[in-house]
């Protein structure tokens, strides 16, 4: 498989009260197309900072992030914004949605904003409705966002992240605000996307969530301490308890 991301010697340093805080220290890894990667580690280890630096949401202090042949650390804010809109999708723990728009309109919004998306307005709406049907939420299309459950809204956020056919989705604790049932529904949606070919990279503290990914990076003190390859998750035949048990054993070895 082709590499979609290659990270070399990535560093991120914050200066607070004249004191230097090295959050990421010479991080190196690559992501291949079609992988579903979980980033795990103790609180304050740099998980979210790594995700934001790799996706161009945060500016790295040094090093390089090659995304689809471009080093995004050298791009302007305008160029970064265009790549994030057209080539990347984002899902966060909090479901950031416009309160004055329906669920469907929130999903379509990035397609309307994109200069690269050449679909007509009707085609964009039809694509959004198709995505909603794929994730079982087409019945809330015309609802206000306060008329949907947390699990439904997070699946709507996944639909929104897919509206411009991104090459990769970045997710930061996408199940962190959900109960166990809703969390399972959202992870089923992610696994479905991944099995259809979408590359996914997510931060999570939940081993049940990470066990559905194909690979886990374990980060400590700003660097990747270990990498665990679980393999693709086939929801029809997979033994979830076995995957989670094996992952937990490895995490304990890592010092989890």
PDB file of C-alpha atoms in Angstrom:
ATOM      1  CA  UNK A   1       0.000   0.000   0.000  1.00  0.00           C
ATOM      2  CA  UNK A   2       1.088   3.574  -0.646  1.00  0.00           C
ATOM      3  CA  UNK A   3       2.063   5.874   2.197  1.00  0.00           C
ATOM      4  CA  UNK A   4      -0.444   8.666   2.740  1.00  0.00           C
ATOM      5  CA  UNK A   5       1.517  10.306   5.588  1.00  0.00           C
ATOM      6  CA  UNK A   6       5.200  10.195   6.501  1.00  0.00           C
ATOM      7  CA  UNK A   7       6.363  11.969   9.661  1.00  0.00           C
ATOM      8  CA  UNK A   8      10.058  12.649  10.257  1.00  0.00           C
ATOM      9  CA  UNK A   9      11.688  14.067  13.404  1.00  0.00           C
ATOM     10  CA  UNK A  10       8.509  15.931  14.374  1.00  0.00           C
ATOM     11  CA  UNK A  11       8.881  18.217  17.387  1.00  0.00           C
ATOM     12  CA  UNK A  12       6.435  20.521  19.137  1.00  0.00           C
ATOM     13  CA  UNK A  13       7.595  22.880  21.856  1.00  0.00           C
ATOM     14  CA  UNK A  14       5.582  25.343  23.898  1.00  0.00           C
ATOM     15  CA  UNK A  15       7.132  28.139  25.937  1.00  0.00           C
ATOM     16  CA  UNK A  16       5.129  29.005  29.066  1.00  0.00           C
ATOM     17  CA  UNK A  17       6.453  31.572  31.556  1.00  0.00           C
ATOM     18  CA  UNK A  18       9.843  31.397  29.828  1.00  0.00           C
ATOM     19  CA  UNK A  19       9.980  27.649  30.420  1.00  0.00           C
ATOM     20  CA  UNK A  20      10.296  25.287  27.463  1.00  0.00           C
ATOM     21  CA  UNK A  21       7.869  22.368  27.328  1.00  0.00           C
ATOM     22  CA  UNK A  22       8.780  19.710  24.748  1.00  0.00           C
ATOM     23  CA  UNK A  23       5.443  18.042  23.990  1.00  0.00           C
ATOM     24  CA  UNK A  24       6.630  16.071  20.928  1.00  0.00           C
ATOM     25  CA  UNK A  25      10.253  14.942  20.597  1.00  0.00           C
ATOM     26  CA  UNK A  26      11.602  13.586  17.282  1.00  0.00           C
ATOM     27  CA  UNK A  27       8.503  11.574  16.364  1.00  0.00           C
ATOM     28  CA  UNK A  28       8.829   9.298  13.333  1.00  0.00           C
ATOM     29  CA  UNK A  29       6.150   7.119  11.727  1.00  0.00           C
ATOM     30  CA  UNK A  30       4.205   6.563   8.522  1.00  0.00           C
ATOM     31  CA  UNK A  31       0.584   5.818   7.703  1.00  0.00           C
ATOM     32  CA  UNK A  32      -0.407   3.691   4.744  1.00  0.00           C
ATOM     33  CA  UNK A  33      -3.607   4.108   2.784  1.00  0.00           C
ATOM     34  CA  UNK A  34      -6.423   2.076   4.286  1.00  0.00           C
ATOM     35  CA  UNK A  35      -4.977   1.833   7.793  1.00  0.00           C
ATOM     36  CA  UNK A  36      -6.986   2.624  10.914  1.00  0.00           C
ATOM     37  CA  UNK A  37      -4.602   3.813  13.613  1.00  0.00           C
ATOM     38  CA  UNK A  38      -5.267   4.488  17.279  1.00  0.00           C
ATOM     39  CA  UNK A  39      -2.984   6.775  19.289  1.00  0.00           C
ATOM     40  CA  UNK A  40      -2.893   5.843  22.962  1.00  0.00           C
ATOM     41  CA  UNK A  41      -0.862   6.865  25.983  1.00  0.00           C
ATOM     42  CA  UNK A  42      -1.083   8.376  29.462  1.00  0.00           C
ATOM     43  CA  UNK A  43      -2.640  11.778  30.085  1.00  0.00           C
ATOM     44  CA  UNK A  44      -0.323  14.562  28.950  1.00  0.00           C
ATOM     45  CA  UNK A  45       1.778  12.286  26.750  1.00  0.00           C
ATOM     46  CA  UNK A  46       1.151  14.348  23.602  1.00  0.00           C
ATOM     47  CA  UNK A  47      -1.587  12.317  21.880  1.00  0.00           C
ATOM     48  CA  UNK A  48      -3.810  15.203  20.768  1.00  0.00           C
ATOM     49  CA  UNK A  49      -0.831  17.441  20.006  1.00  0.00           C
ATOM     50  CA  UNK A  50       0.478  14.740  17.686  1.00  0.00           C
ATOM     51  CA  UNK A  51      -2.878  14.451  15.921  1.00  0.00           C
ATOM     52  CA  UNK A  52      -3.178  18.223  15.502  1.00  0.00           C
ATOM     53  CA  UNK A  53       0.422  18.621  14.291  1.00  0.00           C
ATOM     54  CA  UNK A  54       0.104  15.821  11.732  1.00  0.00           C
ATOM     55  CA  UNK A  55      -3.188  17.204  10.404  1.00  0.00           C
ATOM     56  CA  UNK A  56      -1.912  20.788  10.136  1.00  0.00           C
ATOM     57  CA  UNK A  57      -4.295  22.101  12.797  1.00  0.00           C
ATOM     58  CA  UNK A  58      -1.267  22.998  14.899  1.00  0.00           C
ATOM     59  CA  UNK A  59       2.118  24.238  13.662  1.00  0.00           C
ATOM     60  CA  UNK A  60       5.031  21.903  14.383  1.00  0.00           C
ATOM     61  CA  UNK A  61       8.202  23.440  15.840  1.00  0.00           C
ATOM     62  CA  UNK A  62      10.455  21.343  13.589  1.00  0.00           C
ATOM     63  CA  UNK A  63      10.485  18.230  11.477  1.00  0.00           C
ATOM     64  CA  UNK A  64       8.325  17.341   8.481  1.00  0.00           C
ATOM     65  CA  UNK A  65       4.875  15.901   7.764  1.00  0.00           C
ATOM     66  CA  UNK A  66       4.597  14.663   4.196  1.00  0.00           C
ATOM     67  CA  UNK A  67       0.944  14.356   3.211  1.00  0.00           C
ATOM     68  CA  UNK A  68       0.207  13.214  -0.329  1.00  0.00           C
ATOM     69  CA  UNK A  69       3.594  14.489  -1.539  1.00  0.00           C
ATOM     70  CA  UNK A  70       3.435  17.846   0.263  1.00  0.00           C
ATOM     71  CA  UNK A  71       5.246  18.852   3.441  1.00  0.00           C
ATOM     72  CA  UNK A  72       2.381  20.530   5.273  1.00  0.00           C
ATOM     73  CA  UNK A  73       4.748  22.151   7.794  1.00  0.00           C
ATOM     74  CA  UNK A  74       5.884  24.457   4.990  1.00  0.00           C
ATOM     75  CA  UNK A  75       2.443  25.470   3.694  1.00  0.00           C
ATOM     76  CA  UNK A  76       0.698  28.797   4.278  1.00  0.00           C
ATOM     77  CA  UNK A  77      -2.423  29.030   6.444  1.00  0.00           C
ATOM     78  CA  UNK A  78      -4.569  29.367   3.318  1.00  0.00           C
ATOM     79  CA  UNK A  79      -3.031  26.274   1.719  1.00  0.00           C
ATOM     80  CA  UNK A  80      -3.452  24.326   4.952  1.00  0.00           C
ATOM     81  CA  UNK A  81      -7.094  25.380   5.245  1.00  0.00           C
ATOM     82  CA  UNK A  82      -7.798  24.162   1.708  1.00  0.00           C
ATOM     83  CA  UNK A  83      -6.140  20.782   2.343  1.00  0.00           C
ATOM     84  CA  UNK A  84      -8.026  20.327   5.618  1.00  0.00           C
ATOM     85  CA  UNK A  85     -11.319  21.143   3.881  1.00  0.00           C
ATOM     86  CA  UNK A  86     -10.820  19.101   0.716  1.00  0.00           C
ATOM     87  CA  UNK A  87      -8.448  16.234   1.590  1.00  0.00           C
ATOM     88  CA  UNK A  88      -9.028  15.639   5.314  1.00  0.00           C
ATOM     89  CA  UNK A  89     -12.014  14.978   7.536  1.00  0.00           C
ATOM     90  CA  UNK A  90     -12.259  15.747  11.259  1.00  0.00           C
ATOM     91  CA  UNK A  91     -14.324  14.292  14.093  1.00  0.00           C
ATOM     92  CA  UNK A  92     -13.957  15.563  17.663  1.00  0.00           C
ATOM     93  CA  UNK A  93     -15.174  14.546  21.110  1.00  0.00           C
ATOM     94  CA  UNK A  94     -17.548  17.521  21.143  1.00  0.00           C
ATOM     95  CA  UNK A  95     -19.980  17.601  18.217  1.00  0.00           C
ATOM     96  CA  UNK A  96     -19.306  21.076  16.870  1.00  0.00           C
ATOM     97  CA  UNK A  97     -22.390  21.903  14.792  1.00  0.00           C
ATOM     98  CA  UNK A  98     -24.175  25.080  13.770  1.00  0.00           C
ATOM     99  CA  UNK A  99     -27.219  25.411  16.028  1.00  0.00           C
ATOM    100  CA  UNK A 100     -29.236  27.350  13.455  1.00  0.00           C
ATOM    101  CA  UNK A 101     -28.913  24.590  10.822  1.00  0.00           C
ATOM    102  CA  UNK A 102     -30.578  21.199  10.518  1.00  0.00           C
ATOM    103  CA  UNK A 103     -28.506  18.031  10.811  1.00  0.00           C
ATOM    104  CA  UNK A 104     -28.517  17.635   7.013  1.00  0.00           C
ATOM    105  CA  UNK A 105     -27.448  21.243   6.435  1.00  0.00           C
ATOM    106  CA  UNK A 106     -24.560  20.801   8.886  1.00  0.00           C
ATOM    107  CA  UNK A 107     -23.371  17.769   6.941  1.00  0.00           C
ATOM    108  CA  UNK A 108     -23.584  19.565   3.584  1.00  0.00           C
ATOM    109  CA  UNK A 109     -21.853  22.744   4.817  1.00  0.00           C
ATOM    110  CA  UNK A 110     -18.206  21.722   4.071  1.00  0.00           C
ATOM    111  CA  UNK A 111     -19.225  20.774   0.517  1.00  0.00           C
ATOM    112  CA  UNK A 112     -20.750  24.226   0.050  1.00  0.00           C
ATOM    113  CA  UNK A 113     -17.561  25.864   1.354  1.00  0.00           C
ATOM    114  CA  UNK A 114     -15.242  23.788  -0.838  1.00  0.00           C
ATOM    115  CA  UNK A 115     -14.007  25.278  -4.115  1.00  0.00           C
ATOM    116  CA  UNK A 116     -12.762  21.860  -5.209  1.00  0.00           C
ATOM    117  CA  UNK A 117     -16.102  20.069  -4.811  1.00  0.00           C
ATOM    118  CA  UNK A 118     -17.691  20.470  -8.245  1.00  0.00           C
ATOM    119  CA  UNK A 119     -20.993  18.752  -7.472  1.00  0.00           C
ATOM    120  CA  UNK A 120     -24.186  20.730  -7.936  1.00  0.00           C
ATOM    121  CA  UNK A 121     -26.137  21.746  -4.831  1.00  0.00           C
ATOM    122  CA  UNK A 122     -28.626  18.944  -5.445  1.00  0.00           C
ATOM    123  CA  UNK A 123     -25.809  16.394  -5.875  1.00  0.00           C
ATOM    124  CA  UNK A 124     -24.191  17.543  -2.613  1.00  0.00           C
ATOM    125  CA  UNK A 125     -27.493  17.114  -0.765  1.00  0.00           C
ATOM    126  CA  UNK A 126     -27.999  13.675  -2.325  1.00  0.00           C
ATOM    127  CA  UNK A 127     -24.501  12.625  -1.261  1.00  0.00           C
ATOM    128  CA  UNK A 128     -25.195  13.784   2.300  1.00  0.00           C
ATOM    129  CA  UNK A 129     -28.471  11.836   2.395  1.00  0.00           C
ATOM    130  CA  UNK A 130     -26.702   8.726   1.057  1.00  0.00           C
ATOM    131  CA  UNK A 131     -24.054   9.012   3.793  1.00  0.00           C
ATOM    132  CA  UNK A 132     -26.776   9.383   6.419  1.00  0.00           C
ATOM    133  CA  UNK A 133     -28.539   6.262   5.108  1.00  0.00           C
ATOM    134  CA  UNK A 134     -25.258   4.330   5.281  1.00  0.00           C
ATOM    135  CA  UNK A 135     -25.027   5.145   8.994  1.00  0.00           C
ATOM    136  CA  UNK A 136     -28.699   4.743   9.817  1.00  0.00           C
ATOM    137  CA  UNK A 137     -29.544   8.377  10.610  1.00  0.00           C
ATOM    138  CA  UNK A 138     -31.473   9.491   7.522  1.00  0.00           C
ATOM    139  CA  UNK A 139     -34.592   9.907   9.667  1.00  0.00           C
ATOM    140  CA  UNK A 140     -33.052  12.884  11.528  1.00  0.00           C
ATOM    141  CA  UNK A 141     -32.018  14.796   8.379  1.00  0.00           C
ATOM    142  CA  UNK A 142     -34.465  17.655   8.984  1.00  0.00           C
ATOM    143  CA  UNK A 143     -34.078  17.694  12.766  1.00  0.00           C
ATOM    144  CA  UNK A 144     -32.460  20.499  14.722  1.00  0.00           C
ATOM    145  CA  UNK A 145     -29.264  19.324  16.411  1.00  0.00           C
ATOM    146  CA  UNK A 146     -30.962  19.364  19.822  1.00  0.00           C
ATOM    147  CA  UNK A 147     -33.455  16.788  18.493  1.00  0.00           C
ATOM    148  CA  UNK A 148     -30.845  14.023  18.089  1.00  0.00           C
ATOM    149  CA  UNK A 149     -29.010  11.745  20.499  1.00  0.00           C
ATOM    150  CA  UNK A 150     -25.269  11.952  21.122  1.00  0.00           C
ATOM    151  CA  UNK A 151     -24.628   8.820  19.093  1.00  0.00           C
ATOM    152  CA  UNK A 152     -26.719  10.124  16.183  1.00  0.00           C
ATOM    153  CA  UNK A 153     -24.932  13.471  16.229  1.00  0.00           C
ATOM    154  CA  UNK A 154     -21.499  11.856  16.254  1.00  0.00           C
ATOM    155  CA  UNK A 155     -22.469   9.688  13.281  1.00  0.00           C
ATOM    156  CA  UNK A 156     -23.671  12.896  11.597  1.00  0.00           C
ATOM    157  CA  UNK A 157     -20.236  14.377  12.303  1.00  0.00           C
ATOM    158  CA  UNK A 158     -18.676  11.372  10.570  1.00  0.00           C
ATOM    159  CA  UNK A 159     -20.970  11.977   7.574  1.00  0.00           C
ATOM    160  CA  UNK A 160     -19.872  15.620   7.554  1.00  0.00           C
ATOM    161  CA  UNK A 161     -16.218  14.572   7.661  1.00  0.00           C
ATOM    162  CA  UNK A 162     -16.814  12.390   4.563  1.00  0.00           C
ATOM    163  CA  UNK A 163     -18.816  14.852   2.451  1.00  0.00           C
ATOM    164  CA  UNK A 164     -15.789  16.004   0.400  1.00  0.00           C
ATOM    165  CA  UNK A 165     -14.354  12.480  -0.085  1.00  0.00           C
ATOM    166  CA  UNK A 166     -11.256  13.029   2.124  1.00  0.00           C
ATOM    167  CA  UNK A 167      -8.139  10.879   1.887  1.00  0.00           C
ATOM    168  CA  UNK A 168      -7.974  10.554   5.669  1.00  0.00           C
ATOM    169  CA  UNK A 169     -10.124  11.200   8.739  1.00  0.00           C
ATOM    170  CA  UNK A 170      -8.598  12.490  11.975  1.00  0.00           C
ATOM    171  CA  UNK A 171     -10.617  11.828  15.126  1.00  0.00           C
ATOM    172  CA  UNK A 172      -9.851  13.105  18.637  1.00  0.00           C
ATOM    173  CA  UNK A 173     -11.578  11.009  21.341  1.00  0.00           C
ATOM    174  CA  UNK A 174     -14.648  10.545  19.081  1.00  0.00           C
ATOM    175  CA  UNK A 175     -16.408   8.347  21.649  1.00  0.00           C
ATOM    176  CA  UNK A 176     -15.246  10.198  24.767  1.00  0.00           C
ATOM    177  CA  UNK A 177     -18.590  11.915  25.419  1.00  0.00           C
ATOM    178  CA  UNK A 178     -20.779   8.904  24.579  1.00  0.00           C
ATOM    179  CA  UNK A 179     -22.240   6.020  26.551  1.00  0.00           C
ATOM    180  CA  UNK A 180     -21.195   2.461  25.755  1.00  0.00           C
ATOM    181  CA  UNK A 181     -24.071   1.798  23.318  1.00  0.00           C
ATOM    182  CA  UNK A 182     -23.527   5.016  21.348  1.00  0.00           C
ATOM    183  CA  UNK A 183     -19.777   4.450  21.416  1.00  0.00           C
ATOM    184  CA  UNK A 184     -20.268   1.042  19.806  1.00  0.00           C
ATOM    185  CA  UNK A 185     -22.501   2.534  17.109  1.00  0.00           C
ATOM    186  CA  UNK A 186     -19.915   5.196  16.279  1.00  0.00           C
ATOM    187  CA  UNK A 187     -17.055   2.689  16.151  1.00  0.00           C
ATOM    188  CA  UNK A 188     -19.138   0.438  13.883  1.00  0.00           C
ATOM    189  CA  UNK A 189     -19.434   3.462  11.578  1.00  0.00           C
ATOM    190  CA  UNK A 190     -15.667   4.037  11.630  1.00  0.00           C
ATOM    191  CA  UNK A 191     -14.929   0.365  10.954  1.00  0.00           C
ATOM    192  CA  UNK A 192     -17.400   0.402   8.054  1.00  0.00           C
ATOM    193  CA  UNK A 193     -15.649   3.425   6.548  1.00  0.00           C
ATOM    194  CA  UNK A 194     -12.230   1.877   7.024  1.00  0.00           C
ATOM    195  CA  UNK A 195     -13.277  -1.406   5.428  1.00  0.00           C
ATOM    196  CA  UNK A 196     -14.478   0.646   2.449  1.00  0.00           C
ATOM    197  CA  UNK A 197     -10.957   2.091   2.104  1.00  0.00           C
ATOM    198  CA  UNK A 198     -10.919   5.313   4.142  1.00  0.00           C
ATOM    199  CA  UNK A 199      -7.750   5.891   6.179  1.00  0.00           C
ATOM    200  CA  UNK A 200      -8.440   6.842   9.804  1.00  0.00           C
ATOM    201  CA  UNK A 201      -6.193   8.118  12.598  1.00  0.00           C
ATOM    202  CA  UNK A 202      -7.721   8.620  16.034  1.00  0.00           C
ATOM    203  CA  UNK A 203      -6.778   9.483  19.600  1.00  0.00           C
ATOM    204  CA  UNK A 204      -8.473   7.352  22.246  1.00  0.00           C
ATOM    205  CA  UNK A 205      -8.025   6.314  25.870  1.00  0.00           C
ATOM    206  CA  UNK A 206     -10.452   3.394  25.469  1.00  0.00           C
ATOM    207  CA  UNK A 207      -8.988  -0.052  24.724  1.00  0.00           C
ATOM    208  CA  UNK A 208     -12.391  -1.228  23.424  1.00  0.00           C
ATOM    209  CA  UNK A 209     -12.209   1.526  20.801  1.00  0.00           C
ATOM    210  CA  UNK A 210      -8.558   0.919  19.958  1.00  0.00           C
ATOM    211  CA  UNK A 211      -9.183  -2.829  19.576  1.00  0.00           C
ATOM    212  CA  UNK A 212     -11.269  -2.064  16.484  1.00  0.00           C
ATOM    213  CA  UNK A 213      -8.333  -0.329  14.813  1.00  0.00           C
ATOM    214  CA  UNK A 214      -5.727  -2.102  12.700  1.00  0.00           C
ATOM    215  CA  UNK A 215      -2.713  -0.580  14.482  1.00  0.00           C
ATOM    216  CA  UNK A 216      -1.983   1.166  17.787  1.00  0.00           C
ATOM    217  CA  UNK A 217       0.746   3.709  18.505  1.00  0.00           C
ATOM    218  CA  UNK A 218       1.632   4.081  22.191  1.00  0.00           C
ATOM    219  CA  UNK A 219       3.064   7.491  22.999  1.00  0.00           C
ATOM    220  CA  UNK A 220       4.938   8.438  26.190  1.00  0.00           C
ATOM    221  CA  UNK A 221       6.604  11.778  26.958  1.00  0.00           C
ATOM    222  CA  UNK A 222       6.165  13.003  23.408  1.00  0.00           C
ATOM    223  CA  UNK A 223       7.545  10.022  21.540  1.00  0.00           C
ATOM    224  CA  UNK A 224       6.159   6.751  20.199  1.00  0.00           C
ATOM    225  CA  UNK A 225       7.317   4.042  22.588  1.00  0.00           C
ATOM    226  CA  UNK A 226       5.680   1.114  20.810  1.00  0.00           C
ATOM    227  CA  UNK A 227       3.573   0.010  17.858  1.00  0.00           C
ATOM    228  CA  UNK A 228       1.088  -2.876  17.880  1.00  0.00           C
ATOM    229  CA  UNK A 229      -0.353  -4.302  14.669  1.00  0.00           C
ATOM    230  CA  UNK A 230      -3.753  -5.911  15.333  1.00  0.00           C
ATOM    231  CA  UNK A 231      -4.881  -6.307  11.718  1.00  0.00           C
ATOM    232  CA  UNK A 232      -8.105  -5.301   9.988  1.00  0.00           C
ATOM    233  CA  UNK A 233     -11.325  -5.560  11.960  1.00  0.00           C
ATOM    234  CA  UNK A 234     -14.011  -7.609  10.186  1.00  0.00           C
ATOM    235  CA  UNK A 235     -17.167  -7.001  12.231  1.00  0.00           C
ATOM    236  CA  UNK A 236     -18.791 -10.162  10.808  1.00  0.00           C
ATOM    237  CA  UNK A 237     -16.156 -12.648  12.000  1.00  0.00           C
ATOM    238  CA  UNK A 238     -13.941 -10.851  14.524  1.00  0.00           C
ATOM    239  CA  UNK A 239     -13.611 -11.943  18.150  1.00  0.00           C
ATOM    240  CA  UNK A 240     -13.757  -8.540  19.864  1.00  0.00           C
ATOM    241  CA  UNK A 241     -12.993  -9.888  23.323  1.00  0.00           C
ATOM    242  CA  UNK A 242      -9.857 -11.632  22.049  1.00  0.00           C
ATOM    243  CA  UNK A 243      -8.626  -8.492  20.243  1.00  0.00           C
ATOM    244  CA  UNK A 244      -9.246  -6.375  23.337  1.00  0.00           C
ATOM    245  CA  UNK A 245      -7.584  -8.908  25.625  1.00  0.00           C
ATOM    246  CA  UNK A 246      -4.460  -9.110  23.447  1.00  0.00           C
ATOM    247  CA  UNK A 247      -4.293  -5.338  23.166  1.00  0.00           C
ATOM    248  CA  UNK A 248      -4.657  -4.891  26.925  1.00  0.00           C
ATOM    249  CA  UNK A 249      -1.793  -7.344  27.502  1.00  0.00           C
ATOM    250  CA  UNK A 250       0.414  -5.321  25.173  1.00  0.00           C
ATOM    251  CA  UNK A 251      -0.631  -2.028  26.780  1.00  0.00           C
ATOM    252  CA  UNK A 252       0.349  -3.401  30.185  1.00  0.00           C
ATOM    253  CA  UNK A 253       3.770  -4.264  28.782  1.00  0.00           C
ATOM    254  CA  UNK A 254       4.024  -0.672  27.582  1.00  0.00           C
ATOM    255  CA  UNK A 255       3.242   0.591  31.100  1.00  0.00           C
ATOM    256  CA  UNK A 256      -0.437   1.481  30.578  1.00  0.00           C
TER     257      UNK A 256
END
